[in-house]
Amino acid sequence: MNDRLSAQMGFLLEADRLKSVLRATTLADGSRVENSGEHSWHLALYAMVLRDQAAPGVNIDRVMRMLILHDLVEIDVGDVPIHSANGAAHGSAEVLAAERAAADRIFGLLPPDLGSEFRALWEEFEAAESPDAVFAKSLDRVQPVMQNLASGGGTWVTYGVTADQLESRVGVKVARGAPTLWAWVQEKTTAWFAAR
Amino acid sequence: MNDRLSAQMGFLLEADRLKSVLRATTLADGSRVENSGEHSWHLALYAMVLRDQAAPGVNIDRVMRMLILHDLVEIDVGDVPIHSANGAAHGSAEVLAAERAAADRIFGLLPPDLGSEFRALWEEFEAAESPDAVFAKSLDRVQPVMQNLASGGGTWVTYGVTADQLESRVGVKVARGAPTLWAWVQEKTTAWFAAR
């Protein structure tokens, strides 16, 4: 009867599966690992709360939309922890190709106008070049750092991460979109690694 | 050093606890109950996908912000299932007072400007009078219906809900903000209850 609405609702049903994609990072209290659905919610809240850390001209509503969508491809590909395989797995050509195929399938469930719009937002996020995407990436990278600090080390312990590795894999990217924020966080990570 | 940023990050850490607030509704596959963090993410995605179901003039970005914030008070109060206590617990004076105290505490963690802004968005959502809030409420009510349909009945079975109760507790409120959407969903719920 209503093909457009059926496609929209079908996409929303499929999206539910993101709640079953598990990340390496735990909740702040360390009780269990986080899933990519609740992680995406937390990031949207980060964007609302930390908008004064963004460069002038960043559109926080677009940043939120990107963050709500950014992990949907993990329904097919799973989460690839940033520190896994000594930092080599995340962003590998193989993972990128699989994520692209996932985007074809998942955004392809939507009516074409919405599918194209969401796909473009996801591509923009992945490219990390526009000011909105650079800020969104900063939040995506800083949230697990805060979770690890709260839980007593988290994935830094799991993967034997050094302070230098954290700086090169994460710090540089947080600082690119939110330099003041990274300076604030770095004080805490430096203390954590020094105390090991 | 930076009191404002410390307050912002303290709020974001506290917000993490919403991921441990359990709802009565399950994931679509019935594998476990949903938590209020991932539920809030799903609703923000509902808003993005179903914006053409909103009345003219509804601001979808504001709707998304409301939906990201709307359940934070549950960190202190817990989720009160809509069909529990034969529909009487949700929205009781006792629950409303507890949620108000939770809002004082939780939004009070933020710098005053952000705290006031978020509190006002939450109050607007709760009042369900503005067009943005009415549409946000419609999404908050329709998502568990879709989860129940997908999982084979969910909380309708748990609480012995009838088709009439679903209509009065849920359908009327979905239809208020999204009448075409409710007509589409109602066809499916009618079939489900008829087949019982």
Short mmCIF file of C-alpha atoms in Angstrom, two decimals:
data_model
loop_
_atom_site.label_atom_id
_atom_site.label_comp_id
_atom_site.label_asym_id
_atom_site.label_seq_id
_atom_site.Cartn_x
_atom_site.Cartn_y
_atom_site.Cartn_z
CA MET A 1 0.00 0.00 0.00
CA ASN A 2 2.76 2.42 0.93
CA ASP A 3 6.05 1.27 -0.58
CA ARG A 4 8.01 4.27 0.62
CA LEU A 5 6.98 3.86 4.24
CA SER A 6 7.57 0.10 4.05
CA ALA A 7 11.14 0.75 2.87
CA GLN A 8 11.71 3.29 5.64
CA MET A 9 10.43 0.90 8.31
CA GLY A 10 12.42 -1.98 6.84
CA PHE A 11 15.59 0.06 7.16
CA LEU A 12 14.78 0.96 10.78
CA LEU A 13 14.22 -2.72 11.57
CA GLU A 14 17.54 -3.69 9.99
CA ALA A 15 19.27 -0.88 11.90
CA ASP A 16 18.20 -2.55 15.16
CA ARG A 17 21.00 -5.07 14.56
CA LEU A 18 23.61 -2.40 15.37
CA LYS A 19 22.68 -2.94 19.03
CA SER A 20 24.18 -6.42 18.75
CA VAL A 21 27.52 -5.28 17.31
CA LEU A 22 30.03 -5.40 20.15
CA ARG A 23 32.98 -3.04 20.54
CA ALA A 24 36.26 -3.63 22.36
CA THR A 25 35.63 -0.72 24.73
CA THR A 26 33.58 -1.29 27.87
CA LEU A 27 31.00 0.85 29.62
CA ALA A 28 32.58 3.37 31.97
CA ASP A 29 31.95 1.04 34.93
CA GLY A 30 33.69 -1.86 33.14
CA SER A 31 30.62 -4.10 33.58
CA ARG A 32 30.41 -5.20 29.93
CA VAL A 33 31.55 -4.18 26.45
CA GLU A 34 29.71 -1.41 24.71
CA ASN A 35 27.64 -1.98 21.58
CA SER A 36 27.73 0.26 18.53
CA GLY A 37 24.12 1.45 18.93
CA GLU A 38 24.54 2.88 22.40
CA HIS A 39 28.01 4.17 21.41
CA SER A 40 26.36 6.14 18.59
CA TRP A 41 23.85 7.61 21.04
CA HIS A 42 26.64 8.65 23.38
CA LEU A 43 28.47 10.37 20.51
CA ALA A 44 25.38 12.35 19.51
CA LEU A 45 25.21 13.54 23.12
CA TYR A 46 28.94 14.38 23.01
CA ALA A 47 28.21 16.58 19.99
CA MET A 48 25.41 18.41 21.82
CA VAL A 49 27.47 18.93 24.96
CA LEU A 50 30.83 19.77 23.35
CA ARG A 51 29.70 22.01 20.52
CA ASP A 52 31.82 24.87 21.90
CA GLN A 53 34.90 22.73 21.20
CA ALA A 54 34.19 22.71 17.45
CA ALA A 55 35.82 25.07 14.95
CA PRO A 56 33.72 28.08 13.88
CA GLY A 57 31.25 27.14 11.17
CA VAL A 58 30.82 23.52 12.20
CA ASN A 59 27.14 22.55 11.92
CA ILE A 60 26.38 20.50 15.02
CA ASP A 61 23.09 19.16 13.65
CA ARG A 62 24.94 17.68 10.65
CA VAL A 63 27.60 16.31 13.01
CA MET A 64 24.86 14.59 15.02
CA ARG A 65 23.31 13.09 11.90
CA MET A 66 26.71 11.75 10.81
CA LEU A 67 27.30 10.23 14.23
CA ILE A 68 23.89 8.56 14.31
CA LEU A 69 24.68 6.92 10.95
CA HIS A 70 28.44 6.42 11.12
CA ASP A 71 28.57 2.84 12.42
CA LEU A 72 25.64 1.28 10.53
CA VAL A 73 28.02 -0.52 8.15
CA GLU A 74 29.23 -2.52 11.16
CA ILE A 75 25.99 -4.53 10.96
CA ASP A 76 27.72 -6.43 8.14
CA VAL A 77 31.39 -5.87 8.95
CA GLY A 78 31.55 -5.75 12.74
CA ASP A 79 33.55 -3.26 14.77
CA VAL A 80 37.28 -3.19 14.04
CA PRO A 81 39.02 -2.01 17.23
CA ILE A 82 41.46 0.79 16.61
CA HIS A 83 44.23 -0.86 18.64
CA SER A 84 43.69 -4.40 17.31
CA ALA A 85 46.36 -6.12 15.15
CA ASN A 86 48.84 -3.58 16.51
CA GLY A 87 46.80 -0.77 14.95
CA ALA A 88 46.91 -2.25 11.43
CA ALA A 89 43.38 -3.69 10.98
CA HIS A 90 41.40 -0.46 11.33
CA GLY A 91 41.24 1.27 7.95
CA SER A 92 42.87 -1.58 6.02
CA ALA A 93 41.92 -1.86 2.34
CA GLU A 94 40.03 -5.06 3.06
CA VAL A 95 37.93 -3.49 5.82
CA LEU A 96 37.24 -0.39 3.73
CA ALA A 97 35.99 -2.49 0.81
CA ALA A 98 33.74 -4.53 3.09
CA GLU A 99 32.33 -1.34 4.64
CA ARG A 100 31.59 0.06 1.20
CA ALA A 101 29.68 -3.09 0.24
CA ALA A 102 27.79 -2.85 3.55
CA ALA A 103 26.87 0.77 2.81
CA ASP A 104 25.54 -0.31 -0.62
CA ARG A 105 23.32 -2.91 0.98
CA ILE A 106 22.16 -1.04 4.09
CA PHE A 107 21.55 2.44 2.68
CA GLY A 108 20.10 0.66 -0.37
CA LEU A 109 17.18 -0.46 1.80
CA LEU A 110 15.93 3.14 1.96
CA PRO A 111 13.91 5.07 -0.62
CA PRO A 112 16.50 6.44 -3.09
CA ASP A 113 16.37 10.08 -1.92
CA LEU A 114 17.05 9.17 1.71
CA GLY A 115 19.52 6.44 0.77
CA SER A 116 21.63 8.87 -1.28
CA GLU A 117 21.54 11.53 1.40
CA PHE A 118 22.58 9.14 4.19
CA ARG A 119 25.23 7.52 2.02
CA ALA A 120 26.70 10.95 1.27
CA LEU A 121 26.80 11.82 4.99
CA TRP A 122 28.55 8.52 5.72
CA GLU A 123 31.07 9.09 2.89
CA GLU A 124 31.74 12.58 4.22
CA PHE A 125 32.35 11.19 7.69
CA GLU A 126 34.69 8.52 6.35
CA ALA A 127 36.66 11.01 4.25
CA ALA A 128 37.25 13.16 7.36
CA GLU A 129 37.94 16.28 5.33
CA SER A 130 35.00 18.64 5.84
CA PRO A 131 34.96 20.60 9.11
CA ASP A 132 31.79 18.76 10.21
CA ALA A 133 33.38 15.35 9.58
CA VAL A 134 36.67 16.31 11.25
CA PHE A 135 34.78 17.29 14.41
CA ALA A 136 32.60 14.17 14.27
CA LYS A 137 35.76 12.02 13.99
CA SER A 138 37.30 13.80 16.99
CA LEU A 139 34.31 12.82 19.10
CA ASP A 140 34.32 9.24 17.80
CA ARG A 141 37.97 8.94 18.82
CA VAL A 142 37.81 10.70 22.18
CA GLN A 143 34.81 8.84 23.64
CA PRO A 144 36.64 5.47 23.96
CA VAL A 145 39.54 7.30 25.63
CA MET A 146 37.14 8.60 28.27
CA GLN A 147 35.63 5.11 28.66
CA ASN A 148 39.13 3.62 29.13
CA LEU A 149 40.10 6.25 31.70
CA ALA A 150 36.89 5.57 33.63
CA SER A 151 37.18 1.77 33.54
CA GLY A 152 40.85 1.58 34.52
CA GLY A 153 42.54 1.22 31.13
CA GLY A 154 40.18 -0.92 29.06
CA THR A 155 41.51 -1.55 25.54
CA TRP A 156 44.91 -0.01 26.39
CA VAL A 157 45.45 -2.95 28.73
CA THR A 158 43.82 -5.49 26.36
CA TYR A 159 46.05 -4.53 23.46
CA GLY A 160 49.16 -3.37 25.37
CA VAL A 161 48.93 0.16 23.99
CA THR A 162 51.73 2.66 24.75
CA ALA A 163 51.35 6.39 25.31
CA ASP A 164 53.02 7.03 21.95
CA GLN A 165 50.64 4.69 20.15
CA LEU A 166 47.66 6.40 21.77
CA GLU A 167 48.99 9.74 20.60
CA SER A 168 49.57 8.64 16.99
CA ARG A 169 46.45 6.50 16.55
CA VAL A 170 44.00 8.66 18.50
CA GLY A 171 45.40 11.89 19.92
CA VAL A 172 46.38 13.41 16.60
CA LYS A 173 42.87 12.85 15.26
CA VAL A 174 41.08 14.20 18.30
CA ALA A 175 43.34 17.25 18.31
CA ARG A 176 42.63 17.92 14.63
CA GLY A 177 38.96 18.68 15.30
CA ALA A 178 39.05 19.60 18.98
CA PRO A 179 42.51 20.78 20.11
CA THR A 180 41.46 22.21 23.47
CA LEU A 181 39.57 19.04 24.28
CA TRP A 182 42.58 16.86 23.48
CA ALA A 183 44.87 19.01 25.65
CA TRP A 184 42.44 18.48 28.53
CA VAL A 185 42.21 14.73 27.95
CA GLN A 186 45.95 14.33 27.34
CA GLU A 187 46.70 15.56 30.84
CA LYS A 188 44.71 12.60 32.13
CA THR A 189 46.07 9.99 29.73
CA THR A 190 49.65 11.12 30.41
CA ALA A 191 49.06 10.62 34.14
CA TRP A 192 47.49 7.19 33.49
CA PHE A 193 50.39 5.92 31.37
CA ALA A 194 52.97 7.42 33.77
CA ALA A 195 51.40 5.51 36.66
CA ARG A 196 51.58 2.11 34.90
CA MET B 1 42.15 24.29 34.92
CA ASN B 2 39.04 24.28 32.77
CA ASP B 3 35.97 24.09 34.98
CA ARG B 4 33.51 24.35 32.12
CA LEU B 5 35.03 21.47 30.18
CA SER B 6 35.31 19.40 33.37
CA ALA B 7 31.59 19.85 33.98
CA GLN B 8 30.78 18.91 30.39
CA MET B 9 32.90 15.76 30.57
CA GLY B 10 31.49 14.88 33.98
CA PHE B 11 27.97 15.01 32.55
CA LEU B 12 29.00 12.80 29.61
CA LEU B 13 30.49 10.26 32.01
CA GLU B 14 27.33 10.21 34.12
CA ALA B 15 25.22 9.83 30.97
CA ASP B 16 27.04 6.55 30.25
CA ARG B 17 24.87 4.98 32.93
CA LEU B 18 21.81 5.20 30.66
CA LYS B 19 23.29 2.19 28.81
CA SER B 20 22.62 0.14 31.95
CA VAL B 21 18.96 1.14 32.29
CA LEU B 22 16.91 -1.78 31.02
CA ARG B 23 13.57 -1.49 29.27
CA ALA B 24 10.76 -4.04 29.06
CA THR B 25 10.96 -4.18 25.25
CA THR B 26 13.46 -6.53 23.62
CA LEU B 27 15.65 -6.13 20.57
CA ALA B 28 13.81 -7.00 17.35
CA ASP B 29 15.33 -10.50 17.40
CA GLY B 30 14.13 -11.06 20.98
CA SER B 31 17.66 -11.93 22.14
CA ARG B 32 17.69 -9.58 25.14
CA VAL B 33 15.93 -6.52 26.51
CA GLU B 34 16.83 -3.16 25.11
CA ASN B 35 18.58 -0.48 27.15
CA SER B 36 17.59 3.18 27.16
CA GLY B 37 20.85 4.36 25.55
CA GLU B 38 20.52 2.28 22.41
CA HIS B 39 16.75 2.95 22.38
CA SER B 40 17.53 6.69 22.27
CA TRP B 41 19.92 6.15 19.35
CA HIS B 42 17.26 4.19 17.48
CA LEU B 43 14.75 7.00 18.01
CA ALA B 44 17.13 9.63 16.64
CA LEU B 45 17.46 7.44 13.55
CA TYR B 46 13.65 7.11 13.39
CA ALA B 47 13.47 10.91 13.31
CA MET B 48 15.96 11.14 10.45
CA VAL B 49 14.22 8.42 8.43
CA LEU B 50 10.60 9.38 9.10
CA ARG B 51 10.81 13.15 8.84
CA ASP B 52 8.26 13.11 5.99
CA GLN B 53 5.72 11.77 8.50
CA ALA B 54 5.95 14.93 10.62
CA ALA B 55 3.53 17.84 10.42
CA PRO B 56 4.72 20.85 8.38
CA GLY B 57 6.99 23.08 10.43
CA VAL B 58 8.40 20.36 12.67
CA ASN B 59 12.13 20.91 13.17
CA ILE B 60 13.72 17.47 12.89
CA ASP B 61 17.04 18.62 14.37
CA ARG B 62 15.24 19.75 17.54
CA VAL B 63 13.28 16.49 17.58
CA MET B 64 16.57 14.58 17.43
CA ARG B 65 18.04 16.60 20.29
CA MET B 66 14.94 15.92 22.40
CA LEU B 67 15.14 12.21 21.67
CA ILE B 68 18.84 12.02 22.55
CA LEU B 69 18.05 13.63 25.94
CA HIS B 70 14.58 12.33 26.69
CA ASP B 71 15.44 9.29 28.81
CA LEU B 72 18.40 10.62 30.81
CA VAL B 73 16.25 10.98 33.93
CA GLU B 74 15.93 7.18 33.91
CA ILE B 75 19.49 6.99 35.23
CA ASP B 76 17.94 7.76 38.63
CA VAL B 77 14.37 6.59 38.15
CA GLY B 78 14.64 3.58 35.82
CA ASP B 79 12.36 2.87 32.91
CA VAL B 80 8.67 2.61 33.73
CA PRO B 81 7.10 0.31 31.12
CA ILE B 82 4.01 1.78 29.53
CA HIS B 83 1.98 -1.42 29.99
CA SER B 84 3.18 -2.19 33.55
CA ALA B 85 0.74 -2.03 36.51
CA ASN B 86 -2.08 -2.30 33.99
CA GLY B 87 -0.96 0.99 32.42
CA ALA B 88 -1.14 2.94 35.69
CA ALA B 89 2.53 3.35 36.66
CA HIS B 90 3.72 5.31 33.64
CA GLY B 91 3.08 9.00 34.21
CA SER B 92 1.94 8.60 37.82
CA ALA B 93 2.47 11.62 40.10
CA GLU B 94 5.13 9.71 42.01
CA VAL B 95 7.11 8.87 38.89
CA LEU B 96 6.80 12.41 37.55
CA ALA B 97 8.13 13.87 40.80
CA ALA B 98 11.07 11.45 40.81
CA GLU B 99 11.87 12.31 37.18
CA ARG B 100 11.82 16.00 37.99
CA ALA B 101 14.30 15.48 40.83
CA ALA B 102 16.48 13.41 38.49
CA ALA B 103 16.41 16.22 35.92
CA ASP B 104 17.53 18.67 38.62
CA ARG B 105 20.48 16.48 39.49
CA ILE B 106 21.54 15.30 36.02
CA PHE B 107 21.13 18.50 34.00
CA GLY B 108 22.58 20.29 37.04
CA LEU B 109 25.93 18.63 36.31
CA LEU B 110 26.30 20.78 33.18
CA PRO B 111 27.48 24.38 32.93
CA PRO B 112 24.36 26.51 33.59
CA ASP B 113 23.76 27.61 29.98
CA LEU B 114 23.76 24.05 28.65
CA GLY B 115 21.92 22.71 31.68
CA SER B 116 19.07 25.20 31.21
CA GLU B 117 18.85 24.54 27.49
CA PHE B 118 18.74 20.76 27.89
CA ARG B 119 16.30 20.97 30.77
CA ALA B 120 13.98 23.12 28.65
CA LEU B 121 14.14 20.60 25.78
CA TRP B 122 13.31 17.79 28.21
CA GLU B 123 10.41 19.76 29.72
CA GLU B 124 9.09 20.49 26.23
CA PHE B 125 9.24 16.78 25.37
CA GLU B 126 7.46 15.84 28.58
CA ALA B 127 4.72 18.43 28.06
CA ALA B 128 4.03 16.99 24.58
CA GLU B 129 2.38 20.18 23.38
CA SER B 130 4.72 21.75 20.82
CA PRO B 131 4.70 20.23 17.31
CA ASP B 132 8.32 19.09 17.76
CA ALA B 133 7.50 17.34 21.05
CA VAL B 134 4.32 15.76 19.70
CA PHE B 135 6.28 14.22 16.83
CA ALA B 136 9.11 13.10 19.15
CA LYS B 137 6.54 11.40 21.41
CA SER B 138 5.00 9.64 18.41
CA LEU B 139 8.37 8.10 17.58
CA ASP B 140 9.04 7.17 21.21
CA ARG B 141 5.71 5.32 21.29
CA VAL B 142 5.87 3.66 17.89
CA GLN B 143 9.37 2.16 18.15
CA PRO B 144 8.44 -0.38 20.88
CA VAL B 145 5.41 -1.39 18.79
CA MET B 146 7.74 -2.22 15.91
CA GLN B 147 10.07 -4.11 18.28
CA ASN B 148 7.11 -6.12 19.62
CA LEU B 149 5.87 -6.94 16.12
CA ALA B 150 9.35 -8.11 15.14
CA SER B 151 9.96 -10.20 18.27
CA GLY B 152 6.59 -11.95 18.28
CA GLY B 153 4.63 -9.86 20.77
CA GLY B 154 7.15 -8.82 23.41
CA THR B 155 5.61 -6.68 26.14
CA TRP B 156 2.06 -7.31 24.84
CA VAL B 157 2.52 -10.92 25.88
CA THR B 158 4.40 -10.06 29.09
CA TYR B 159 1.67 -7.73 30.31
CA GLY B 160 -1.36 -9.35 28.63
CA VAL B 161 -2.16 -6.24 26.60
CA THR B 162 -5.34 -6.12 24.49
CA ALA B 163 -5.78 -4.42 21.13
CA ASP B 164 -7.96 -1.77 22.79
CA GLN B 165 -5.33 -1.07 25.43
CA LEU B 166 -2.66 -0.72 22.76
CA GLU B 167 -4.89 1.75 20.94
CA SER B 168 -5.62 3.89 24.01
CA ARG B 169 -2.15 3.80 25.61
CA VAL B 170 -0.07 4.00 22.44
CA GLY B 171 -1.98 4.33 19.17
CA VAL B 172 -3.71 7.59 20.03
CA LYS B 173 -0.35 9.18 20.85
CA VAL B 174 1.43 7.92 17.77
CA ALA B 175 -1.48 9.07 15.59
CA ARG B 176 -1.39 12.53 17.14
CA GLY B 177 2.04 13.30 15.69
CA ALA B 178 2.18 10.84 12.80
CA PRO B 179 -1.29 9.77 11.62
CA THR B 180 -0.22 8.12 8.36
CA LEU B 181 2.45 6.17 10.19
CA TRP B 182 -0.04 4.90 12.76
CA ALA B 183 -2.49 3.82 10.06
CA TRP B 184 0.33 1.79 8.48
CA VAL B 185 1.37 0.23 11.80
CA GLN B 186 -2.21 -0.39 12.93
CA GLU B 187 -2.81 -2.69 9.98
CA LYS B 188 -0.02 -4.87 11.34
CA THR B 189 -1.02 -4.71 15.01
CA THR B 190 -4.64 -5.48 14.13
CA ALA B 191 -3.50 -8.60 12.28
CA TRP B 192 -1.27 -9.61 15.20
CA PHE B 193 -4.03 -9.29 17.82
CA ALA B 194 -6.57 -10.99 15.52
CA ALA B 195 -4.25 -14.00 15.16
CA ARG B 196 -3.85 -14.51 18.93
#
